[in-house]
Coordinates of C-alpha atoms and ligand atoms in Angstrom, one line a residue:
X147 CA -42.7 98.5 -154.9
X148 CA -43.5 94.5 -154.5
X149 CA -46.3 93.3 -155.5
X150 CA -47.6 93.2 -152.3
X151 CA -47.4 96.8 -151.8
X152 CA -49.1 97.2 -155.0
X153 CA -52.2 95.7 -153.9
X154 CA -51.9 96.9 -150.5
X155 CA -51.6 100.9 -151.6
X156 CA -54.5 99.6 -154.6
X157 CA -57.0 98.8 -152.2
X158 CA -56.2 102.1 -150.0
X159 CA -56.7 104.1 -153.2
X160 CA -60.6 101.9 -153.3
X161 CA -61.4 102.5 -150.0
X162 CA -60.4 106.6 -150.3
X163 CA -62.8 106.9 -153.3
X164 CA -65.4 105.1 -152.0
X165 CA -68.0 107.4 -151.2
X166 CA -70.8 107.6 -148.0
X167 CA -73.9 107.3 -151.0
X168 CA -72.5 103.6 -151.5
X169 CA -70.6 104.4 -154.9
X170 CA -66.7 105.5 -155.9
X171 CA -65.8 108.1 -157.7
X172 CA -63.0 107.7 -160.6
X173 CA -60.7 110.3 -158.9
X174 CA -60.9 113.6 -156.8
X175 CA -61.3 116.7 -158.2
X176 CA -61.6 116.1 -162.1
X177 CA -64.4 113.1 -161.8
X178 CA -66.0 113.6 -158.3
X179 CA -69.4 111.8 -158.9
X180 CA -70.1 108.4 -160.0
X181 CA -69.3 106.8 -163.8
X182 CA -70.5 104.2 -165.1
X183 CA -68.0 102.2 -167.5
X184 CA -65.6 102.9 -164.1
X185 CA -68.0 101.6 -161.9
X186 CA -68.2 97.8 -163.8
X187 CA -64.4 97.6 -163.4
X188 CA -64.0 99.3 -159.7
X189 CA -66.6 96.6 -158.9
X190 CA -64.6 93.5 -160.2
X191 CA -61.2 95.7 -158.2
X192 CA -63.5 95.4 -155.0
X193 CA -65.2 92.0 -155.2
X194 CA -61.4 90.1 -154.3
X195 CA -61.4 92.2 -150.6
X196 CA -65.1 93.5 -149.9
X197 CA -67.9 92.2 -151.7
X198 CA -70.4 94.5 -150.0
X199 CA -68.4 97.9 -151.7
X200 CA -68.9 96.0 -155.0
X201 CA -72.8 95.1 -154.7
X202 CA -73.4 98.8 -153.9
X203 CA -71.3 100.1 -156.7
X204 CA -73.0 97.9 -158.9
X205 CA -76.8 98.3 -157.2
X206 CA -76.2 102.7 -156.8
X207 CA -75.6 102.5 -160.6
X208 CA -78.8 100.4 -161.4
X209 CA -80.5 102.3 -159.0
X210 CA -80.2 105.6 -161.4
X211 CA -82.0 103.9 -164.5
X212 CA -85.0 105.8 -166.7
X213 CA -88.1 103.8 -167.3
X214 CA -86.8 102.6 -170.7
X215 CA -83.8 100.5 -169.8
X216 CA -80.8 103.3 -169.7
X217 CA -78.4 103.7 -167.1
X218 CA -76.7 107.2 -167.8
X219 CA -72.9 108.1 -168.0
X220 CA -72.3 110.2 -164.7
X221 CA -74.8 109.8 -161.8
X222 CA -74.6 113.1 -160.1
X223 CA -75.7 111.6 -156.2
X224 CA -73.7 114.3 -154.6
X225 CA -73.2 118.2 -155.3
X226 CA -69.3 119.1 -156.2
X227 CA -67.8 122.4 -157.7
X228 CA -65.0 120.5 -159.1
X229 CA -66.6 119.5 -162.5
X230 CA -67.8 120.9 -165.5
X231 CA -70.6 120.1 -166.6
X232 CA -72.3 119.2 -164.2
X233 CA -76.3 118.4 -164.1
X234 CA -77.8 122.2 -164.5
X235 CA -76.1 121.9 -168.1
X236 CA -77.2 118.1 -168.8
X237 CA -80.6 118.5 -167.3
X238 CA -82.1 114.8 -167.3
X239 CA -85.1 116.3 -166.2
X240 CA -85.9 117.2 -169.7
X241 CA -86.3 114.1 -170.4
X242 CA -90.0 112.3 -169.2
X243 CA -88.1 108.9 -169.3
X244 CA -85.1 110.2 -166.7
X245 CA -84.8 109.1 -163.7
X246 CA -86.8 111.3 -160.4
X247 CA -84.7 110.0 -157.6
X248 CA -81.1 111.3 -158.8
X249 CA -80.0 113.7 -161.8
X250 CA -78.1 112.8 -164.5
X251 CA -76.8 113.1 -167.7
X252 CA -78.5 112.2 -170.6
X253 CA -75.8 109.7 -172.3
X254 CA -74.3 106.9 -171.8
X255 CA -71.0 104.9 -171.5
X256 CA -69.9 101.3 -172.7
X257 CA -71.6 98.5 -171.1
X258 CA -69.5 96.7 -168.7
X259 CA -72.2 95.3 -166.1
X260 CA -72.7 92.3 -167.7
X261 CA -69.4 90.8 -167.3
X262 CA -68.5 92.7 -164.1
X263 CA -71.5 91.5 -162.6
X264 CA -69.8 87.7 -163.7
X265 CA -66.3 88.2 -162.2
X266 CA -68.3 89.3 -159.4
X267 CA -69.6 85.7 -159.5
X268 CA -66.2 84.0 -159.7
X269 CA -64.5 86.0 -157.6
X270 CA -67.1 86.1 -154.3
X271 CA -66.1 82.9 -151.9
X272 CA -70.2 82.9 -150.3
X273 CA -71.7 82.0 -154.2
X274 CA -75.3 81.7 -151.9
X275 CA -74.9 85.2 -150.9
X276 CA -73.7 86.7 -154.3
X277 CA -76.5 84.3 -156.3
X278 CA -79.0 86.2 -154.0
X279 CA -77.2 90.0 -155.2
X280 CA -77.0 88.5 -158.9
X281 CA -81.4 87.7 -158.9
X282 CA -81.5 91.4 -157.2
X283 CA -80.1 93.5 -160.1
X284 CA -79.7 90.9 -163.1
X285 CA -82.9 92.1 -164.9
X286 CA -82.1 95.9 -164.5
X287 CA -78.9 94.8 -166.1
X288 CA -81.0 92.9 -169.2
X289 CA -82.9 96.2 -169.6
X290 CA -79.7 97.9 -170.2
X291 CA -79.1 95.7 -172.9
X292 CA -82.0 95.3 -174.6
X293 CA -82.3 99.5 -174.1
X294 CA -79.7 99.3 -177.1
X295 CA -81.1 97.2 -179.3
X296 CA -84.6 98.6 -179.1
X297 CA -83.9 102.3 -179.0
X298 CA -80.3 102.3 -180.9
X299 CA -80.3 100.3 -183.5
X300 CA -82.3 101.9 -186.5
X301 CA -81.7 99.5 -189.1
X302 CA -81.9 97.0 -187.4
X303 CA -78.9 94.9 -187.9
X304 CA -77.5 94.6 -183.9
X305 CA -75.4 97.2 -184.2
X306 CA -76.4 100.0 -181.9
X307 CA -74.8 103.5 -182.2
X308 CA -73.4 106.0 -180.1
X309 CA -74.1 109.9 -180.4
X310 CA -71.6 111.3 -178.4
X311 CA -67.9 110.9 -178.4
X312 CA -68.4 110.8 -174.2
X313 CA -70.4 107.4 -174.5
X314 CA -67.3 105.7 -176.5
X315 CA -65.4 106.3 -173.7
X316 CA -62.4 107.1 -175.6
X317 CA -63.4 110.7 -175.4
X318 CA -61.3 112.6 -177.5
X319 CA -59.9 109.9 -180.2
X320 CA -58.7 110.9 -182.9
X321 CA -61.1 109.1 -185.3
X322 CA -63.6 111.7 -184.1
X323 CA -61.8 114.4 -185.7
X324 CA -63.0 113.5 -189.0
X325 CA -66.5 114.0 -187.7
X326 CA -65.5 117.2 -186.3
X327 CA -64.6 118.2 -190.3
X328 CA -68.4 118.0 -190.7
X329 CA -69.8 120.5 -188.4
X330 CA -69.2 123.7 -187.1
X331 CA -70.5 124.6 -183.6
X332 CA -70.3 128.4 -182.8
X333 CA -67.5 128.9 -179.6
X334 CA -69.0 128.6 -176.8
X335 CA -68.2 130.5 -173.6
X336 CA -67.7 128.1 -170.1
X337 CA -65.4 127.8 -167.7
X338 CA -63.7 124.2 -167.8
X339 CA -62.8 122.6 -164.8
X340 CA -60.7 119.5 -165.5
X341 CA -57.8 122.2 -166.6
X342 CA -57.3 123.4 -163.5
X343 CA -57.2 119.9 -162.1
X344 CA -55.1 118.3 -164.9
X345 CA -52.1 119.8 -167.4
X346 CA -53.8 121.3 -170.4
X347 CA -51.4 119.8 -172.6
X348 CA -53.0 116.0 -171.2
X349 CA -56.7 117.0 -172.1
X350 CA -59.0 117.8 -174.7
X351 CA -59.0 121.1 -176.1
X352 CA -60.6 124.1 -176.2
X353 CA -62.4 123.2 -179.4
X354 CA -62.9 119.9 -178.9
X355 CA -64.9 121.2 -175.8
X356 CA -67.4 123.3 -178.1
X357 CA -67.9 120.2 -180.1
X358 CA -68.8 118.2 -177.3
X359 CA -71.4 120.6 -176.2
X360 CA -72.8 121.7 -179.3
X361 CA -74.1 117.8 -179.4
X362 CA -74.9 117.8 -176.1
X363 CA -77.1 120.8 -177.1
X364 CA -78.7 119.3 -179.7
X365 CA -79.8 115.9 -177.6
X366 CA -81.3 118.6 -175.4
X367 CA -83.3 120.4 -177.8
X368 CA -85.0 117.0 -178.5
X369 CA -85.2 116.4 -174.6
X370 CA -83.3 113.3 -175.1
X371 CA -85.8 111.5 -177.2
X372 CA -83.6 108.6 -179.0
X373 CA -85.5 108.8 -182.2
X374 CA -85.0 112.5 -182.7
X375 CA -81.2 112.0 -181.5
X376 CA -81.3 109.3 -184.5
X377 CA -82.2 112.0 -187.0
X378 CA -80.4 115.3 -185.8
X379 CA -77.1 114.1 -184.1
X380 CA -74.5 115.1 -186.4
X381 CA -72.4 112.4 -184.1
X382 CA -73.9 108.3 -184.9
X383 CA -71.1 106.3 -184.6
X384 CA -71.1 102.8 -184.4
X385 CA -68.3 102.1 -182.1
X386 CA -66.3 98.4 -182.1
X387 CA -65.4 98.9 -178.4
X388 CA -68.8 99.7 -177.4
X389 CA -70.4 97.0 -179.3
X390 CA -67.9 94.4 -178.0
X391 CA -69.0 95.6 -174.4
X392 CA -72.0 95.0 -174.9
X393 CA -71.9 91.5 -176.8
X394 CA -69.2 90.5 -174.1
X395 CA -72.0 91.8 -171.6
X396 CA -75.1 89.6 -173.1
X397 CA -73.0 86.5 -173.0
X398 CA -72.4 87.0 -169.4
X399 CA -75.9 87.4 -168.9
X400 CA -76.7 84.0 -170.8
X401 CA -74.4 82.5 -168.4
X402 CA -76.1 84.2 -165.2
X403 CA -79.6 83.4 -166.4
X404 CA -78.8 79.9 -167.0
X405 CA -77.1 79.8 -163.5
X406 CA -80.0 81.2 -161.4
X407 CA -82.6 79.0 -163.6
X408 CA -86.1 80.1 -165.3
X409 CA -85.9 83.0 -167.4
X410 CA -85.6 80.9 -171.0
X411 CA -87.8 84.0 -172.7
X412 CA -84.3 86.7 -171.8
X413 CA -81.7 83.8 -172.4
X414 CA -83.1 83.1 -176.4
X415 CA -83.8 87.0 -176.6
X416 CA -79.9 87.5 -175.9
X417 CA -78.7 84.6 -178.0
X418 CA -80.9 85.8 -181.3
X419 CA -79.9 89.5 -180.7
X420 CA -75.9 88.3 -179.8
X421 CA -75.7 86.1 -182.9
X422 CA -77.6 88.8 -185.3
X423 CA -74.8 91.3 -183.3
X424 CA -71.7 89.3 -184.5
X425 CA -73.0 88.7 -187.8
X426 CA -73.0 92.3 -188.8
X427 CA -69.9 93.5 -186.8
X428 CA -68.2 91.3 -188.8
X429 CA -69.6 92.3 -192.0
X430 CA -69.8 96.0 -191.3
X431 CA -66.8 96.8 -189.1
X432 CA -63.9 94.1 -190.4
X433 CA -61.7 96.1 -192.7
X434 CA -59.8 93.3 -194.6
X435 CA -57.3 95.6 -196.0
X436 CA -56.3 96.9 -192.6
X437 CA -56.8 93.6 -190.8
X438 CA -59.0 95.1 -187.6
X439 CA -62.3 96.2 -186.8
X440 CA -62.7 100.0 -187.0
X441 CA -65.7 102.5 -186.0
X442 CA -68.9 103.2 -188.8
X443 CA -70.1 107.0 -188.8
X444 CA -73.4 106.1 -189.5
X445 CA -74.6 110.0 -190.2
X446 CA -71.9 109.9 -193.3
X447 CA -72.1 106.1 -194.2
X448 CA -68.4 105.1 -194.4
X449 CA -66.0 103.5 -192.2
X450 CA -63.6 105.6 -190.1
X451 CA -60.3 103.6 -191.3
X452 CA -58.1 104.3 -187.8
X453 CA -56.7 101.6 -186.1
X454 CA -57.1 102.3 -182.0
X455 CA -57.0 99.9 -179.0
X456 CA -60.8 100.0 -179.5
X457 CA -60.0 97.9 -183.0
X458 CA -58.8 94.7 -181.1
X459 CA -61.4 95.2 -178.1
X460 CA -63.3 92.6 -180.7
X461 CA -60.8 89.9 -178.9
X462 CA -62.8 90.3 -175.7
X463 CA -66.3 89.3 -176.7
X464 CA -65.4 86.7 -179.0
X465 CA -66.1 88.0 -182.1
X466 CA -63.1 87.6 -184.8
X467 CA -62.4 84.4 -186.3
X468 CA -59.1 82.7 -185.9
X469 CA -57.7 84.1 -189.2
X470 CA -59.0 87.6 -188.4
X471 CA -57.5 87.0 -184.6
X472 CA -54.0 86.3 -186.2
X473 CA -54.2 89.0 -188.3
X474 CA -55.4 91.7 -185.6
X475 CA -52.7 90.4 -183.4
X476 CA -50.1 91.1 -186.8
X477 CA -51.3 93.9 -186.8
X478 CA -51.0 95.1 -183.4
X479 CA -47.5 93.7 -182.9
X480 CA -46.4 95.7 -185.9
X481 CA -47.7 99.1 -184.9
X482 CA -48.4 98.9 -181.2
X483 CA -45.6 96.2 -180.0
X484 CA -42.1 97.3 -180.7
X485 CA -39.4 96.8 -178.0
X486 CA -39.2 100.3 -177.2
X487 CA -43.3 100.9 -176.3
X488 CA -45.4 99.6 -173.5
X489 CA -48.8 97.5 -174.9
X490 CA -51.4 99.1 -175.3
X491 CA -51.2 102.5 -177.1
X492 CA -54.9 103.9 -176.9
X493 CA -53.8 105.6 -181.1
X494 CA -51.8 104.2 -184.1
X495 CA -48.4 104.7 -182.5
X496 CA -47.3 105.0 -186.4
X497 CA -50.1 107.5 -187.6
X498 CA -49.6 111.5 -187.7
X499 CA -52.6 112.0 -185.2
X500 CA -50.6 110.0 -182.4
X501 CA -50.4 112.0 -179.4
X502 CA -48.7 110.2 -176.7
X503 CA -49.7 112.2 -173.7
X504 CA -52.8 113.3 -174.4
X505 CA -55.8 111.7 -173.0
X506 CA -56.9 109.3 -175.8
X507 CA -55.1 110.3 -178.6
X508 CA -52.4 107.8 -177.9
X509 CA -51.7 107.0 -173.8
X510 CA -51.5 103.4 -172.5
X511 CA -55.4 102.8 -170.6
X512 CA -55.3 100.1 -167.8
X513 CA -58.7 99.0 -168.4
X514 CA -57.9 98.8 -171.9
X515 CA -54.9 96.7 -171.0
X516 CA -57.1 94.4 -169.1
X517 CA -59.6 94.0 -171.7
X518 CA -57.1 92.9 -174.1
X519 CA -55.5 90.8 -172.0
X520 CA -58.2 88.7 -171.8
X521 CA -59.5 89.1 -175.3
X522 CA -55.4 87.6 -176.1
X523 CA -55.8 85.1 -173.8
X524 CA -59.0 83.4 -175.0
X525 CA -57.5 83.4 -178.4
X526 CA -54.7 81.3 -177.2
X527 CA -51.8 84.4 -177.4
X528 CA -50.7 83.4 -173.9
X529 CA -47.1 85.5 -174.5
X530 CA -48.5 89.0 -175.5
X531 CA -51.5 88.8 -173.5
X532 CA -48.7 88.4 -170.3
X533 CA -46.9 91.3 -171.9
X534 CA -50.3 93.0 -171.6
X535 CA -50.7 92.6 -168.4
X536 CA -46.6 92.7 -167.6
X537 CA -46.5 96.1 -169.2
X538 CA -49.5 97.2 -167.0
X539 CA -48.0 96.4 -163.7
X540 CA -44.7 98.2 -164.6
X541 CA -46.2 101.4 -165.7
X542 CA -48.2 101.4 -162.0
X543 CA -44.7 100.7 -160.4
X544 CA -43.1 103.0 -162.2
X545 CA -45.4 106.3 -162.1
X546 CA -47.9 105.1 -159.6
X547 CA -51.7 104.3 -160.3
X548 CA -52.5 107.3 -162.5
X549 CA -55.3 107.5 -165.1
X550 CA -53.0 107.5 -168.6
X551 CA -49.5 106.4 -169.2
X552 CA -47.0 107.3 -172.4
X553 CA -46.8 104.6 -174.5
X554 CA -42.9 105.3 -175.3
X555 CA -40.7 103.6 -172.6
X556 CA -38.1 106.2 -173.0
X557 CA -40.7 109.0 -171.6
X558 CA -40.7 107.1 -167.9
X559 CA -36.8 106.5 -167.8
X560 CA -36.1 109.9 -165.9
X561 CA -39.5 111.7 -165.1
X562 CA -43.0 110.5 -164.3
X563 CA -45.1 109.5 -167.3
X564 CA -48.2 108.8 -165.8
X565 CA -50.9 111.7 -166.7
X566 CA -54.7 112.8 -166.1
X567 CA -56.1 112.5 -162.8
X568 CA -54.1 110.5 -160.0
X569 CA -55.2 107.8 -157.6
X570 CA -57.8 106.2 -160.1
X571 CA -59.8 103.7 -159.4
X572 CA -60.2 101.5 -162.4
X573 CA -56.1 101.4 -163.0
X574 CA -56.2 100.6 -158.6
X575 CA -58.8 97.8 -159.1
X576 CA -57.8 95.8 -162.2
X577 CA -54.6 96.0 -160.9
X578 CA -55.8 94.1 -157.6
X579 CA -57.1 91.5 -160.1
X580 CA -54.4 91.0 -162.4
X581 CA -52.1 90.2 -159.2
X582 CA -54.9 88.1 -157.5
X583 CA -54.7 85.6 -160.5
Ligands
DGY272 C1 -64.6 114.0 -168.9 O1 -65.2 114.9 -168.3 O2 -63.6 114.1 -169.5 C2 -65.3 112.7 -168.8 O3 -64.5 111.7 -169.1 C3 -66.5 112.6 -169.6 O4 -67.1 111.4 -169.3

């Protein structure tokens, strides 16, 4: 494929998962309602050929906010058979807050608004017509934020948590294993859905599944009611990835505010929370010893010492000095860069929990790619951040645009090695923009 038909069969793959409601869905079958990590980047994938897809990916996720700042994790605008669980087993309604227009569930996912809703900016030739869009949703956006630091952040140190392993994104890491150690759900009879879509051997387990629930349950009980969460969760992570999003996301914002003028009360609001924010990630999540940023269980006070993608997601929002940068890039050379592995295993390609086709315990992510390339970039590593990007390309041309790749180059020289769901979005629309650079 040239490059050309790259982009070309990219924007086909778009326009197929674009849905009537005004929103795309990540993939047929195994994610057929909206997301909203997926949503930021399918946005940014849309904004270089049709701007209008992009405002209504970015306005149909907005438009599904509660009263106190939160835009959920799946938006359920449509009815499909195709997914478990769907909205009778995460019943927003419990909660008083949710949203009346639209269920859906009762979590969340990283925070990429912010900063899609700036390459939005860049990227749109009529800047009058996407300043206008920008004034429309920017303050539903700013809610989101400040949702995190007012309703997630118990000691107060602008760190927020997570309390599900399905708002990291990274859904089935193996740093949540250890919390797994702690608990011990009953099993739990349902019929999965994503295994009939999707090789077992690419996706989560059966156990893993009971886990996931079980927490699920408990946010229930509470009816979603963060402080209760707070105290019974038996999941509080504070996640590097997800607080990188989010800082990476507020500094956008700055920039938008001070673009569309006025507003000097929400621009000082994100600078004080954004420079508190970088204080402590660097106090509580730099591990010296291991040179890179790793997750905090915050129910069991100690660091989760794994080095994932997530680790050098720091890169992205600015936050490591330029010693800690040239360590974290050591680092990643030595474990995740050798000759014979595409950039960027999602796991410690050198740890015993390394699973190389399995969802994200160890596959190459495309919007992980993309983050880091940029994250590289902005610290001046122009040669791996265009092996980043270089490596990303050639896994689409190889396998085509699917969800997860194997890390291992050898795995791709005589079959596919593309896994999880086909025809994705985010790896279709941060392809179109690294080959529109
Ligand atoms: C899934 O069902 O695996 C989703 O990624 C959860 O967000």
């Amino acid at each position: 494929m040239t490059q050309q038909e790259i982009t070309t069969k990219a924007k086909e793959i778009l326009i197929n998962n674009y849905q009537e409601k005004g929103f795309t869905i990540p993939c047929k079958g195994l994610y057929p309602f909206q997301w909203n990590w997926d949503s930021g980047f399918i946005a940014i994938g849309f904004a270089h050929f049709d701007i209008e897809k992009a405002k209504s990916e970015i306005k149909s996720l907005v438009d599904a906010q509660w009263s106190n700042g939160f835009i959920p994790h799946i938006i359920f605008h449509n009815e499909s058979d195709t997914y478990f669980p769907g909205p009778d087993f995460h019943r927003s309604d419990l909660s008083e807050l949710s949203n009346k227009s639209v269920p859906t569930t009762g979590m969340t996912q990283p925070h990429t608004l912010g900063f899609a809703l700036e390459k939005m900016y860049e990227i749109a030739e009529n800047k009058e017509d996407i300043i206008n869009f920008i004034k429309l949703v920017i303050d539903a956006i700013y809610d989101f934020s400040l949702y995190f630091y007012n309703f997630r952040d118990p000691l107060n140190e602008g760190l927020v948590y997570i309390y599900h392993n399905w708002e990291s994104g990274t859904d089935n890491s193996p740093i949540w294993d250890d919390i797994w150690e702690t608990i011990n759900p009953p099993s739990l009879e349902f019929e999965r859905k994503d295994t009939g879509h999707v090789d077992a051997a690419q996706r989560p387990s059966k156990r893993e599944y009971d886990y996931y629930l079980h927490i699920i349950e408990i946010a229930k009980k509470y009816n979603y009611e963060d402080r209760e969460i707070a105290e019974y969760s038996p999941f509080l992570v504070q996640d590097p990835l997800f607080n990188s999003l989010l800082i990476s996301s507020n500094a956008s914002l700055i920039r938008l505010y001070e673009l569309i003028g006025g507003n000097e009360y929400k621009i000082e609001k994100l600078k004080s929370l954004t420079q508190k924010a970088i204080q402590s990630f660097n106090n509580k999540l730099y591990d010296q010893e291991l040179g890179v940023y790793c997750h905090y269980d915050l129910r069991n006070n100690k660091l989760l010492r794994y080095i994932s993608s997530s680790s050098f997601s720091p890169l992205f929002a600015g936050i490591p000095s330029k010693e800690q940068a040239e360590k974290m890039v050591t680092v990643m050379m030595e474990k995740f860069g050798n000759d014979d592995q595409y950039l960027c295993a999602s796991f410690d390609p050198t740890h015993k929990r390394f699973n190389p086709k399995k969802y994200w315990r160890g596959p190459v992510w495309i919007n992980l790619n993309w983050l880091l390339y940029h994250g590289l970039k902005d610290y001046g590593y122009d040669d791996i951040a265009n092996r980043v990007k270089e490596d990303s390309i050639e896994i689409i041309k190889q396998n085509g645009f699917f969800e997860y790749f194997d890390a291992r180059k050898e795995a791709h020289q005589n079959s596919i090695a593309g896994y999880g769901g086909d025809n994705f979005s985010w790896s279709a629309a941060l392809i179109i923009d690294f080959l529109t650079k």
